[in-house]
Amino acid sequence: MPDYNYIQEVNTQYTFMKVNFTPSEELTLTPDFYSSIVRHGSELITVLNGEGNYKYVSDSISTEMGYMPEDLLGTPVLDLVHPEDRPTLRGELFKLLYGAEKQISLPPFRYKAKNGKWHWLSCVSTSMLDNPHVRGIVTNSRDITSKMEALRQKRESQAYYKALFFNNPDLVFTLTINGQVEACNDAVVAIAGYTREDFPESHFGDFVLPEYRVETFEAFNKALAGQSCTFETCIRHHNGTKRHLSATLVPVVLEGRVLAVQCIAKDSTNEKEAGLLVKAQAQKLHNILESMMEGFFALDRAWRYSFGNTVFANFLGRSLDDLMHRNIWEEYPYLIDTQFQQKCFEVAKTKKASQFDEYFPKINTILRMTLSPFADGILVSFVDITEQLAAQEELRKLSLVASKTTNGVIITNNQLEIEWVNEAFSNVTGYTLEEVAGMRPSDFLANSDIDPRELAWVREQLAMGVPMRKEMLSHKKNGEMIWADVTISPIANDKGQIEKHVYIHTDITERKLDQEQLLKTTEHLYHQNQDLQQFNYIVSHNLRAPVANLIGLSSVLQKLDPNSARFMQGVQNLETCARRLDDVISDLNKILAVRSANLQAAHEMVSLSEVAIEVVHSLQHLLNLSGGRVVLNLKEDDLLFANRAYIYSILHNLVSNAIKYKSAHCDLLIELNSVRIKNSLQLSIKDNGSGMDLEVVKPHLFQLYKRFHSGPDGKGIGLYLVKMQMNAIGGEIEVESKPEQGTTFTLYFKHAAYGQ
Amino acid sequence: MVSKVYIIDDDDISIYLTSLVLEEAGFAHEICAYTSADDALADLPLTAHAPLPDVILLDLNMPVKSGWDFLDTLRPHEEALKGKLDVFILTSSIAVSDKDQSQAYPLVRGFLHKPLDEESLAYISRARNGRA
């Protein structure tokens, strides 16, 4: 701010001189002439005195500035000069006042008009202080306000342009109509990485990535046609990286011609990359949500669906597009007043996540739902656990069955080591889980006489996944034996590997005893039935044969002459037949006697050697006849607790058989040998007789009325009776024989009576 | 009247009785009696061109080789013998199963119960004539 007082002070020092008008001789240059020119000329002329005060002001002041000349006379000129211009002007005035300069073109300055407006004046001041006619400083002023205004405006636009062009943070550059980069700002240099020197030679297309060229050239051509346009492009940075630009081309038009194309571009690389990143992240998020096994959806604050994954869409059987922005409660009214809705409201209010299971009768489904709050609403993820719960329930029931069933249940690992047994197993066997865990069932259950090879085979089968079922004797903890029906089922995992074995161990002791009883009954019935068949056979053959003969003979005899030889023979035959009939009847009686007596037969202590001697004695005459011999190798203590008559009958039958079927080639020798084995007695009766082909006869050997020798002797009852009697006293009989090599019958008496 | 009859029976009295009935009825020119199946088989001209018996009266219940064994032995010759030789079972058995079993043998023309009587003989004749 210039010091106005100081100027005032300085002004007072000036002494302005009055203009002295001398008239021209040729043009009658009268003072009036000059005065008129000065007064009425368009140019403003003023004269200042030595103090810088107006001494004279031409009339044009009134038109130019609105003052009347007399208004200004005597006032300091600097008063009306713009304070900013005053110091400069004062300096110039000093130069004139002190004779440093004779004439000065003053720099333009602002002068205040009467209406208060500032006018720019261009003045030339001439010192005429020495001129006695003037004695002042004459100043010619021209109003250059409009010129100055234009100049100011031009400067201003230039500043704007410069600011816009050079100081723009965006890329600004000018392209010639040939596409060369004519000028560019620092941003271009910074973002493109090229120096200014690189540009003038280059075509802008050299910087644009090939895939963006078409679009970029189109935009440039549009600009050349006078149309500005905005587009996206991408250039290659000096270092090879990409730069995304959002560019606007503006044609520079002067007088209808395009001079150049101005380009303003924004580096959108970050936005672009950020955009891509956001997109990628969104995709990633989408992928995550899609890959979730759980259904997932989001509700906005107005309970409208704002997101959902495919699982969710599939669960509802609707498309996501269809669901979006629909209100969940309107779409699915059955959710209203559910725990789900209640929890939704709660989570929205408390902003605390919540998880719960709920059954939805409408869709017959149990869902495990997780509600989480988020900025724009609620996230819901859910899993259908209906099947899972059903499986759990089934498992619960199964485990209930397994633990409460009356069958013993054992679960082992694939090594057959016990992992679990149920209560019933413990109740039946006496073993608790603690006692047997880790053991193999066969180690403590199986009977010791089980074949290890069979056990190995069973294990092999189980390892192959073959289920087994077996009835076996099992040990109880207290040493008792029980019969168990054991079913072993291998349990394979998804890969087909055996993981576990389940044993169902059922106590079937009672059933087994019943079975044994039943077997005995069946056997008894079978024997009874066999007896009946035998009886039927006897009746139809052996009893009927003599009867048929009797009938035949009696009818024939009627027709024969009683005095003839034939008649006599017939009568003899009649008698023979009657005897045979009697024999059969007595045989039947013997059989029936053994049968009916059976176990009730009186048992007594029988000395085998005594009975043998008796038998040999009774058959002595037959032995004598055939020249046979009997050797008895029996001991004193060969005692049997049995029916004496049976023992006698058995020995008698076997010895007499031996005599009957002696060999024709050698003398008969019969040996009786006894062997004691534990508490049983084994007696063999060996002969060197004609023997038998056992392959042929064995099936019928001990059957009733089966004979293996033709000829008159033998009716086929002896061995049958022997067998029956042996069975009755609890013994077995076996036979060895070869034709012409003799026969050995071996009797096993189970109930020998040693030491009794 | 047939030319030759075989009687195969282990029961001597039965043979006596049967022979007697056949003789009285003048049933055959020749009666051959065998007490075992093997004896009868030994006499039977299966391969030679000697004349075969027209009728065989066969007992079933015999030791060593039964009537069934005898029939089984003839099995391979059945085709050759059929029409030339008629077997009639003559047994004391009254078991129905025996009669059923006999029907499996094509050579067996009839099943007779002992004792042989005139009625049985008439049956034999009818059976033989019926075929002729």
mmCIF file of C-alpha atoms in Angstrom, chain A residues 111-446:
data_model
loop_
_atom_site.group_PDB
_atom_site.id
_atom_site.type_symbol
_atom_site.label_atom_id
_atom_site.label_comp_id
_atom_site.label_asym_id
_atom_site.label_seq_id
_atom_site.Cartn_x
_atom_site.Cartn_y
_atom_site.Cartn_z
ATOM 1 C CA TYR A 111 -6.985 6.957 -13.383
ATOM 2 C CA LYS A 112 -10.150 7.425 -11.441
ATOM 3 C CA ALA A 113 -13.074 8.882 -13.341
ATOM 4 C CA LYS A 114 -15.653 11.007 -11.630
ATOM 5 C CA ASN A 115 -18.063 8.072 -11.533
ATOM 6 C CA GLY A 116 -15.416 6.135 -9.584
ATOM 7 C CA LYS A 117 -14.392 3.825 -12.414
ATOM 8 C CA TRP A 118 -10.763 3.268 -13.180
ATOM 9 C CA HIS A 119 -9.584 4.182 -16.670
ATOM 10 C CA TRP A 120 -6.307 2.986 -18.113
ATOM 11 C CA LEU A 121 -4.341 5.924 -19.501
ATOM 12 C CA SER A 122 -1.352 5.934 -21.803
ATOM 13 C CA CYS A 123 0.493 9.225 -21.381
ATOM 14 C CA VAL A 124 3.499 10.988 -22.787
ATOM 15 C CA SER A 125 4.751 13.679 -20.422
ATOM 16 C CA THR A 126 7.107 16.437 -21.530
ATOM 17 C CA SER A 127 8.883 18.779 -19.145
ATOM 18 C CA MET A 128 8.291 22.354 -20.236
ATOM 19 C CA LEU A 129 9.233 23.845 -16.916
ATOM 20 C CA ASP A 130 11.949 25.820 -18.684
ATOM 21 C CA ASN A 131 9.527 27.116 -21.238
ATOM 22 C CA PRO A 132 8.487 30.456 -19.920
ATOM 23 C CA HIS A 133 5.192 30.205 -21.728
ATOM 24 C CA VAL A 134 4.293 26.981 -20.102
ATOM 25 C CA ARG A 135 6.335 26.513 -16.920
ATOM 26 C CA GLY A 136 4.880 23.111 -16.341
ATOM 27 C CA ILE A 137 4.827 19.476 -17.358
ATOM 28 C CA VAL A 138 2.599 18.849 -20.337
ATOM 29 C CA THR A 139 1.022 15.488 -20.525
ATOM 30 C CA ASN A 140 -0.858 14.013 -23.488
ATOM 31 C CA SER A 141 -3.119 11.206 -22.282
ATOM 32 C CA ARG A 142 -5.048 8.617 -24.208
ATOM 33 C CA ASP A 143 -7.667 6.470 -22.654
ATOM 34 C CA ILE A 144 -6.496 2.876 -23.328
ATOM 35 C CA THR A 145 -8.897 1.212 -20.930
ATOM 36 C CA SER A 146 -10.471 -1.037 -23.565
ATOM 37 C CA LYS A 147 -7.059 -2.002 -24.910
ATOM 38 C CA MET A 148 -5.800 -2.751 -21.439
ATOM 39 C CA GLU A 149 -8.930 -4.772 -20.691
ATOM 40 C CA ALA A 150 -8.358 -6.853 -23.811
ATOM 41 C CA LEU A 151 -4.764 -7.360 -22.833
ATOM 42 C CA ARG A 152 -5.742 -8.402 -19.319
ATOM 43 C CA GLN A 153 -8.277 -10.792 -20.636
ATOM 44 C CA LYS A 154 -5.731 -12.306 -22.977
ATOM 45 C CA ARG A 155 -3.267 -12.723 -20.149
ATOM 46 C CA GLU A 156 -5.926 -14.287 -18.044
ATOM 47 C CA SER A 157 -6.883 -16.835 -20.713
ATOM 48 C CA GLN A 158 -3.267 -17.648 -21.191
ATOM 49 C CA ALA A 159 -2.897 -18.244 -17.498
ATOM 50 C CA TYR A 160 -5.987 -20.421 -17.494
ATOM 51 C CA TYR A 161 -4.759 -22.360 -20.456
ATOM 52 C CA LYS A 162 -1.344 -22.716 -18.937
ATOM 53 C CA ALA A 163 -2.855 -23.879 -15.711
ATOM 54 C CA LEU A 164 -5.088 -26.270 -17.538
ATOM 55 C CA PHE A 165 -2.360 -27.558 -19.746
ATOM 56 C CA PHE A 166 0.806 -27.645 -17.723
ATOM 57 C CA ASN A 167 -0.397 -27.848 -14.193
ATOM 58 C CA ASN A 168 -3.109 -30.350 -14.880
ATOM 59 C CA PRO A 169 -2.609 -33.528 -12.833
ATOM 60 C CA ASP A 170 -4.170 -35.406 -15.733
ATOM 61 C CA LEU A 171 -2.308 -36.089 -18.923
ATOM 62 C CA VAL A 172 -2.698 -33.188 -21.356
ATOM 63 C CA PHE A 173 -1.089 -33.138 -24.735
ATOM 64 C CA THR A 174 -1.566 -31.786 -28.153
ATOM 65 C CA LEU A 175 -1.532 -33.860 -31.270
ATOM 66 C CA THR A 176 -0.911 -32.466 -34.710
ATOM 67 C CA ILE A 177 -3.416 -33.401 -37.347
ATOM 68 C CA ASN A 178 -0.862 -35.996 -38.404
ATOM 69 C CA GLY A 179 -1.062 -37.567 -34.983
ATOM 70 C CA GLN A 180 2.320 -36.460 -33.719
ATOM 71 C CA VAL A 181 2.688 -35.488 -30.098
ATOM 72 C CA GLU A 182 3.369 -31.777 -30.261
ATOM 73 C CA ALA A 183 3.326 -30.770 -26.646
ATOM 74 C CA CYS A 184 2.626 -32.444 -23.394
ATOM 75 C CA ASN A 185 2.523 -31.676 -19.716
ATOM 76 C CA ASP A 186 4.555 -33.213 -16.921
ATOM 77 C CA ALA A 187 1.864 -35.711 -16.133
ATOM 78 C CA VAL A 188 2.348 -37.232 -19.560
ATOM 79 C CA VAL A 189 6.058 -37.555 -18.943
ATOM 80 C CA ALA A 190 5.458 -39.023 -15.515
ATOM 81 C CA ILE A 191 2.779 -41.487 -16.528
ATOM 82 C CA ALA A 192 4.146 -42.606 -19.879
ATOM 83 C CA GLY A 193 7.733 -42.748 -18.661
ATOM 84 C CA TYR A 194 9.085 -41.110 -21.859
ATOM 85 C CA THR A 195 10.970 -37.807 -21.892
ATOM 86 C CA ARG A 196 9.620 -34.835 -23.830
ATOM 87 C CA GLU A 197 12.353 -35.367 -26.378
ATOM 88 C CA ASP A 198 10.941 -38.794 -27.202
ATOM 89 C CA PHE A 199 7.646 -37.350 -28.344
ATOM 90 C CA PRO A 200 7.977 -34.939 -31.281
ATOM 91 C CA GLU A 201 9.157 -37.654 -33.608
ATOM 92 C CA SER A 202 6.547 -40.138 -32.473
ATOM 93 C CA HIS A 203 3.055 -40.893 -33.629
ATOM 94 C CA PHE A 204 0.636 -41.335 -30.746
ATOM 95 C CA GLY A 205 -0.295 -44.739 -32.133
ATOM 96 C CA ASP A 206 3.155 -46.032 -31.251
ATOM 97 C CA PHE A 207 2.286 -45.804 -27.578
ATOM 98 C CA VAL A 208 -1.149 -47.408 -27.760
ATOM 99 C CA LEU A 209 -1.416 -51.153 -27.178
ATOM 100 C CA PRO A 210 -2.359 -52.984 -30.380
ATOM 101 C CA GLU A 211 -5.707 -54.217 -29.035
ATOM 102 C CA TYR A 212 -6.765 -50.618 -28.293
ATOM 103 C CA ARG A 213 -5.538 -49.059 -31.532
ATOM 104 C CA VAL A 214 -8.703 -49.373 -33.582
ATOM 105 C CA GLU A 215 -10.831 -47.627 -31.006
ATOM 106 C CA THR A 216 -8.182 -44.986 -30.396
ATOM 107 C CA PHE A 217 -7.768 -44.160 -34.090
ATOM 108 C CA GLU A 218 -11.517 -43.973 -34.482
ATOM 109 C CA ALA A 219 -11.650 -41.407 -31.707
ATOM 110 C CA PHE A 220 -8.771 -39.432 -33.238
ATOM 111 C CA ASN A 221 -10.460 -39.367 -36.647
ATOM 112 C CA LYS A 222 -13.653 -38.199 -35.021
ATOM 113 C CA ALA A 223 -11.715 -35.385 -33.414
ATOM 114 C CA LEU A 224 -10.181 -34.493 -36.762
ATOM 115 C CA ALA A 225 -13.727 -34.280 -38.070
ATOM 116 C CA GLY A 226 -14.434 -31.728 -35.357
ATOM 117 C CA GLN A 227 -16.119 -33.917 -32.830
ATOM 118 C CA SER A 228 -14.765 -34.407 -29.366
ATOM 119 C CA CYS A 229 -15.081 -37.779 -27.762
ATOM 120 C CA THR A 230 -14.196 -39.756 -24.666
ATOM 121 C CA PHE A 231 -12.946 -43.326 -24.702
ATOM 122 C CA GLU A 232 -10.927 -45.889 -22.837
ATOM 123 C CA THR A 233 -7.518 -46.893 -24.065
ATOM 124 C CA CYS A 234 -4.319 -48.405 -22.852
ATOM 125 C CA ILE A 235 -0.734 -47.401 -23.502
ATOM 126 C CA ARG A 236 2.541 -49.123 -22.846
ATOM 127 C CA HIS A 237 4.718 -47.435 -20.261
ATOM 128 C CA HIS A 238 8.386 -46.953 -21.100
ATOM 129 C CA ASN A 239 9.131 -49.784 -18.663
ATOM 130 C CA GLY A 240 6.745 -52.102 -20.477
ATOM 131 C CA THR A 241 3.854 -52.050 -18.019
ATOM 132 C CA LYS A 242 0.341 -51.179 -19.084
ATOM 133 C CA ARG A 243 -1.383 -47.911 -18.325
ATOM 134 C CA HIS A 244 -5.089 -47.667 -18.666
ATOM 135 C CA LEU A 245 -6.252 -44.234 -19.756
ATOM 136 C CA SER A 246 -9.605 -42.672 -19.837
ATOM 137 C CA ALA A 247 -9.078 -40.091 -22.643
ATOM 138 C CA THR A 248 -10.983 -37.199 -24.116
ATOM 139 C CA LEU A 249 -9.990 -35.797 -27.509
ATOM 140 C CA VAL A 250 -10.982 -32.257 -28.267
ATOM 141 C CA PRO A 251 -10.427 -30.716 -31.684
ATOM 142 C CA VAL A 252 -8.792 -27.256 -31.672
ATOM 143 C CA VAL A 253 -10.809 -25.356 -34.241
ATOM 144 C CA LEU A 254 -9.937 -21.990 -35.610
ATOM 145 C CA GLU A 255 -11.955 -20.407 -38.363
ATOM 146 C CA GLY A 256 -13.606 -23.695 -39.192
ATOM 147 C CA ARG A 257 -10.343 -25.585 -39.522
ATOM 148 C CA VAL A 258 -9.007 -28.132 -37.115
ATOM 149 C CA LEU A 259 -5.562 -27.010 -36.170
ATOM 150 C CA ALA A 260 -4.732 -29.744 -33.742
ATOM 151 C CA VAL A 261 -6.278 -32.192 -31.364
ATOM 152 C CA GLN A 262 -6.059 -31.629 -27.693
ATOM 153 C CA CYS A 263 -6.123 -34.664 -25.485
ATOM 154 C CA ILE A 264 -6.874 -34.895 -21.815
ATOM 155 C CA ALA A 265 -6.447 -38.322 -20.336
ATOM 156 C CA LYS A 266 -6.769 -39.703 -16.893
ATOM 157 C CA ASP A 267 -4.651 -42.578 -15.672
ATOM 158 C CA SER A 268 -7.298 -45.110 -14.777
ATOM 159 C CA THR A 269 -4.831 -47.953 -14.286
ATOM 160 C CA ASN A 270 -5.366 -48.116 -10.566
ATOM 161 C CA GLU A 271 -9.119 -47.846 -10.884
ATOM 162 C CA LYS A 272 -9.041 -50.399 -13.631
ATOM 163 C CA GLU A 273 -6.870 -52.762 -11.649
ATOM 164 C CA ALA A 274 -8.813 -52.093 -8.524
ATOM 165 C CA GLY A 275 -11.929 -52.770 -10.551
ATOM 166 C CA LEU A 276 -10.478 -56.020 -11.777
ATOM 167 C CA LEU A 277 -9.373 -56.873 -8.267
ATOM 168 C CA VAL A 278 -12.802 -56.192 -6.914
ATOM 169 C CA LYS A 279 -14.250 -58.277 -9.676
ATOM 170 C CA ALA A 280 -11.783 -61.087 -8.991
ATOM 171 C CA GLN A 281 -12.481 -60.926 -5.296
ATOM 172 C CA ALA A 282 -16.173 -60.958 -5.927
ATOM 173 C CA GLN A 283 -15.686 -63.986 -8.158
ATOM 174 C CA LYS A 284 -13.561 -65.626 -5.496
ATOM 175 C CA LEU A 285 -16.175 -64.954 -2.872
ATOM 176 C CA HIS A 286 -18.798 -66.265 -5.234
ATOM 177 C CA ASN A 287 -16.767 -69.403 -5.817
ATOM 178 C CA ILE A 288 -16.328 -69.917 -2.115
ATOM 179 C CA LEU A 289 -20.013 -69.511 -1.477
ATOM 180 C CA GLU A 290 -20.859 -71.780 -4.376
ATOM 181 C CA SER A 291 -18.460 -74.446 -3.245
ATOM 182 C CA MET A 292 -19.999 -74.496 0.203
ATOM 183 C CA MET A 293 -22.023 -77.584 0.956
ATOM 184 C CA GLU A 294 -24.255 -75.364 2.965
ATOM 185 C CA GLY A 295 -27.068 -73.350 1.590
ATOM 186 C CA PHE A 296 -26.313 -69.682 1.944
ATOM 187 C CA PHE A 297 -28.315 -66.520 1.488
ATOM 188 C CA ALA A 298 -28.366 -62.946 2.613
ATOM 189 C CA LEU A 299 -31.297 -60.809 3.631
ATOM 190 C CA ASP A 300 -31.195 -57.065 3.553
ATOM 191 C CA ARG A 301 -32.630 -54.851 6.276
ATOM 192 C CA ALA A 302 -36.060 -55.050 4.694
ATOM 193 C CA TRP A 303 -35.899 -58.878 4.824
ATOM 194 C CA ARG A 304 -35.446 -59.145 1.097
ATOM 195 C CA TYR A 305 -33.158 -61.688 -0.462
ATOM 196 C CA SER A 306 -29.983 -59.939 -1.564
ATOM 197 C CA PHE A 307 -27.792 -62.927 -2.252
ATOM 198 C CA GLY A 308 -27.946 -66.694 -2.463
ATOM 199 C CA ASN A 309 -25.800 -69.571 -3.591
ATOM 200 C CA THR A 310 -26.805 -72.428 -5.831
ATOM 201 C CA VAL A 311 -27.307 -74.863 -2.978
ATOM 202 C CA PHE A 312 -29.830 -72.467 -1.559
ATOM 203 C CA ALA A 313 -31.565 -71.991 -4.928
ATOM 204 C CA ASN A 314 -31.693 -75.743 -5.474
ATOM 205 C CA PHE A 315 -33.030 -76.267 -1.999
ATOM 206 C CA LEU A 316 -35.959 -73.965 -2.732
ATOM 207 C CA GLY A 317 -36.214 -75.138 -6.318
ATOM 208 C CA ARG A 318 -36.253 -71.572 -7.593
ATOM 209 C CA SER A 319 -33.897 -69.448 -9.610
ATOM 210 C CA LEU A 320 -31.847 -66.857 -7.777
ATOM 211 C CA ASP A 321 -32.884 -64.118 -10.196
ATOM 212 C CA ASP A 322 -36.467 -64.851 -9.362
ATOM 213 C CA LEU A 323 -35.865 -64.697 -5.627
ATOM 214 C CA MET A 324 -33.699 -61.612 -5.398
ATOM 215 C CA HIS A 325 -35.274 -58.579 -3.776
ATOM 216 C CA ARG A 326 -38.325 -60.491 -2.717
ATOM 217 C CA ASN A 327 -39.367 -60.389 0.904
ATOM 218 C CA ILE A 328 -38.692 -63.693 2.592
ATOM 219 C CA TRP A 329 -41.792 -63.561 4.807
ATOM 220 C CA GLU A 330 -44.021 -62.849 1.825
ATOM 221 C CA GLU A 331 -42.427 -65.565 -0.277
ATOM 222 C CA TYR A 332 -42.477 -68.165 2.475
ATOM 223 C CA PRO A 333 -45.262 -67.389 4.909
ATOM 224 C CA TYR A 334 -44.656 -70.674 6.700
ATOM 225 C CA LEU A 335 -41.502 -69.120 8.133
ATOM 226 C CA ILE A 336 -43.558 -66.605 10.045
ATOM 227 C CA ASP A 337 -43.682 -67.233 13.793
ATOM 228 C CA THR A 338 -40.983 -69.871 13.497
ATOM 229 C CA GLN A 339 -37.917 -69.951 15.648
ATOM 230 C CA PHE A 340 -36.080 -68.888 12.496
ATOM 231 C CA GLN A 341 -38.035 -65.660 12.218
ATOM 232 C CA GLN A 342 -37.676 -64.953 15.884
ATOM 233 C CA LYS A 343 -33.924 -65.503 15.669
ATOM 234 C CA CYS A 344 -33.696 -63.304 12.568
ATOM 235 C CA PHE A 345 -35.254 -60.428 14.459
ATOM 236 C CA GLU A 346 -33.032 -61.108 17.423
ATOM 237 C CA VAL A 347 -29.822 -61.184 15.367
ATOM 238 C CA ALA A 348 -30.823 -58.008 13.538
ATOM 239 C CA LYS A 349 -31.325 -56.342 16.880
ATOM 240 C CA THR A 350 -28.434 -57.694 18.950
ATOM 241 C CA LYS A 351 -25.936 -58.093 16.052
ATOM 242 C CA LYS A 352 -24.900 -61.377 17.607
ATOM 243 C CA ALA A 353 -24.661 -64.572 15.557
ATOM 244 C CA SER A 354 -26.904 -67.472 16.421
ATOM 245 C CA GLN A 355 -27.077 -71.176 15.566
ATOM 246 C CA PHE A 356 -30.000 -73.532 16.066
ATOM 247 C CA ASP A 357 -31.846 -76.521 14.585
ATOM 248 C CA GLU A 358 -35.453 -76.277 13.564
ATOM 249 C CA TYR A 359 -37.974 -78.613 12.067
ATOM 250 C CA PHE A 360 -40.165 -77.188 9.297
ATOM 251 C CA PRO A 361 -43.281 -79.341 9.011
ATOM 252 C CA LYS A 362 -44.304 -77.732 5.736
ATOM 253 C CA ILE A 363 -41.259 -79.151 3.978
ATOM 254 C CA ASN A 364 -40.741 -82.003 6.463
ATOM 255 C CA THR A 365 -37.143 -80.990 6.942
ATOM 256 C CA ILE A 366 -34.854 -80.256 9.828
ATOM 257 C CA LEU A 367 -32.367 -77.467 9.149
ATOM 258 C CA ARG A 368 -29.338 -76.450 11.133
ATOM 259 C CA MET A 369 -29.207 -72.690 10.638
ATOM 260 C CA THR A 370 -26.526 -70.171 11.373
ATOM 261 C CA LEU A 371 -27.513 -66.514 11.367
ATOM 262 C CA SER A 372 -24.798 -63.874 11.264
ATOM 263 C CA PRO A 373 -25.298 -60.142 11.216
ATOM 264 C CA PHE A 374 -23.530 -58.020 8.641
ATOM 265 C CA ALA A 375 -23.621 -54.375 7.634
ATOM 266 C CA ASP A 376 -26.501 -54.718 5.198
ATOM 267 C CA GLY A 377 -28.613 -57.288 6.955
ATOM 268 C CA ILE A 378 -28.339 -60.922 7.933
ATOM 269 C CA LEU A 379 -26.417 -63.836 6.481
ATOM 270 C CA VAL A 380 -28.058 -67.215 6.757
ATOM 271 C CA SER A 381 -26.296 -70.489 6.166
ATOM 272 C CA PHE A 382 -28.154 -73.730 6.614
ATOM 273 C CA VAL A 383 -27.690 -77.481 6.298
ATOM 274 C CA ASP A 384 -30.386 -80.070 5.845
ATOM 275 C CA ILE A 385 -29.755 -82.382 8.774
ATOM 276 C CA THR A 386 -32.961 -84.403 8.425
ATOM 277 C CA GLU A 387 -31.135 -87.473 7.190
ATOM 278 C CA GLN A 388 -28.297 -86.966 9.589
ATOM 279 C CA LEU A 389 -30.717 -86.843 12.502
ATOM 280 C CA ALA A 390 -32.608 -89.816 11.115
ATOM 281 C CA ALA A 391 -29.322 -91.702 10.880
ATOM 282 C CA GLN A 392 -28.477 -90.667 14.410
ATOM 283 C CA GLU A 393 -31.876 -91.796 15.572
ATOM 284 C CA GLU A 394 -31.455 -95.089 13.771
ATOM 285 C CA LEU A 395 -28.040 -95.471 15.317
ATOM 286 C CA ARG A 396 -29.522 -94.774 18.707
ATOM 287 C CA LYS A 397 -32.196 -97.392 18.153
ATOM 288 C CA LEU A 398 -29.675 -99.854 16.825
ATOM 289 C CA SER A 399 -27.424 -99.341 19.778
ATOM 290 C CA LEU A 400 -30.469 -99.775 21.995
ATOM 291 C CA VAL A 401 -31.206 -103.044 20.228
ATOM 292 C CA ALA A 402 -27.590 -104.150 20.418
ATOM 293 C CA SER A 403 -27.312 -103.363 24.108
ATOM 294 C CA LYS A 404 -30.739 -104.592 25.164
ATOM 295 C CA THR A 405 -31.135 -107.651 22.985
ATOM 296 C CA THR A 406 -31.048 -111.021 24.672
ATOM 297 C CA ASN A 407 -28.527 -112.189 22.083
ATOM 298 C CA GLY A 408 -24.904 -111.694 22.970
ATOM 299 C CA VAL A 409 -23.299 -109.138 20.662
ATOM 300 C CA ILE A 410 -19.552 -108.769 20.189
ATOM 301 C CA ILE A 411 -17.936 -106.134 18.032
ATOM 302 C CA THR A 412 -14.297 -106.664 17.125
ATOM 303 C CA ASN A 413 -11.805 -104.761 15.049
ATOM 304 C CA ASN A 414 -10.409 -106.247 11.854
ATOM 305 C CA GLN A 415 -7.891 -108.207 13.945
ATOM 306 C CA LEU A 416 -10.859 -109.889 15.647
ATOM 307 C CA GLU A 417 -9.941 -108.151 18.887
ATOM 308 C CA ILE A 418 -12.944 -107.289 21.000
ATOM 309 C CA GLU A 419 -13.958 -103.648 21.113
ATOM 310 C CA TRP A 420 -17.375 -104.010 22.650
ATOM 311 C CA VAL A 421 -19.732 -106.610 24.066
ATOM 312 C CA ASN A 422 -23.304 -106.051 25.148
ATOM 313 C CA GLU A 423 -24.958 -106.778 28.461
ATOM 314 C CA ALA A 424 -26.562 -109.942 27.228
ATOM 315 C CA PHE A 425 -23.174 -111.353 26.294
ATOM 316 C CA SER A 426 -21.913 -110.626 29.794
ATOM 317 C CA ASN A 427 -25.046 -112.142 31.315
ATOM 318 C CA VAL A 428 -24.759 -115.328 29.294
ATOM 319 C CA THR A 429 -21.010 -115.928 29.459
ATOM 320 C CA GLY A 430 -20.149 -114.128 32.679
ATOM 321 C CA TYR A 431 -17.413 -112.109 30.971
ATOM 322 C CA THR A 432 -17.595 -108.303 31.238
ATOM 323 C CA LEU A 433 -16.343 -105.929 28.564
ATOM 324 C CA GLU A 434 -13.407 -104.893 30.774
ATOM 325 C CA GLU A 435 -12.282 -108.491 31.058
ATOM 326 C CA VAL A 436 -12.377 -109.344 27.381
ATOM 327 C CA ALA A 437 -11.606 -106.062 25.604
ATOM 328 C CA GLY A 438 -8.658 -106.576 23.247
ATOM 329 C CA MET A 439 -8.955 -110.383 23.360
ATOM 330 C CA ARG A 440 -10.061 -112.533 20.484
ATOM 331 C CA PRO A 441 -13.399 -114.277 21.100
ATOM 332 C CA SER A 442 -11.964 -117.643 20.099
ATOM 333 C CA ASP A 443 -9.208 -117.288 22.724
ATOM 334 C CA PHE A 444 -11.525 -117.701 25.661
ATOM 335 C CA LEU A 445 -14.814 -118.933 24.199
ATOM 336 C CA ALA A 446 -13.766 -121.735 21.909
#
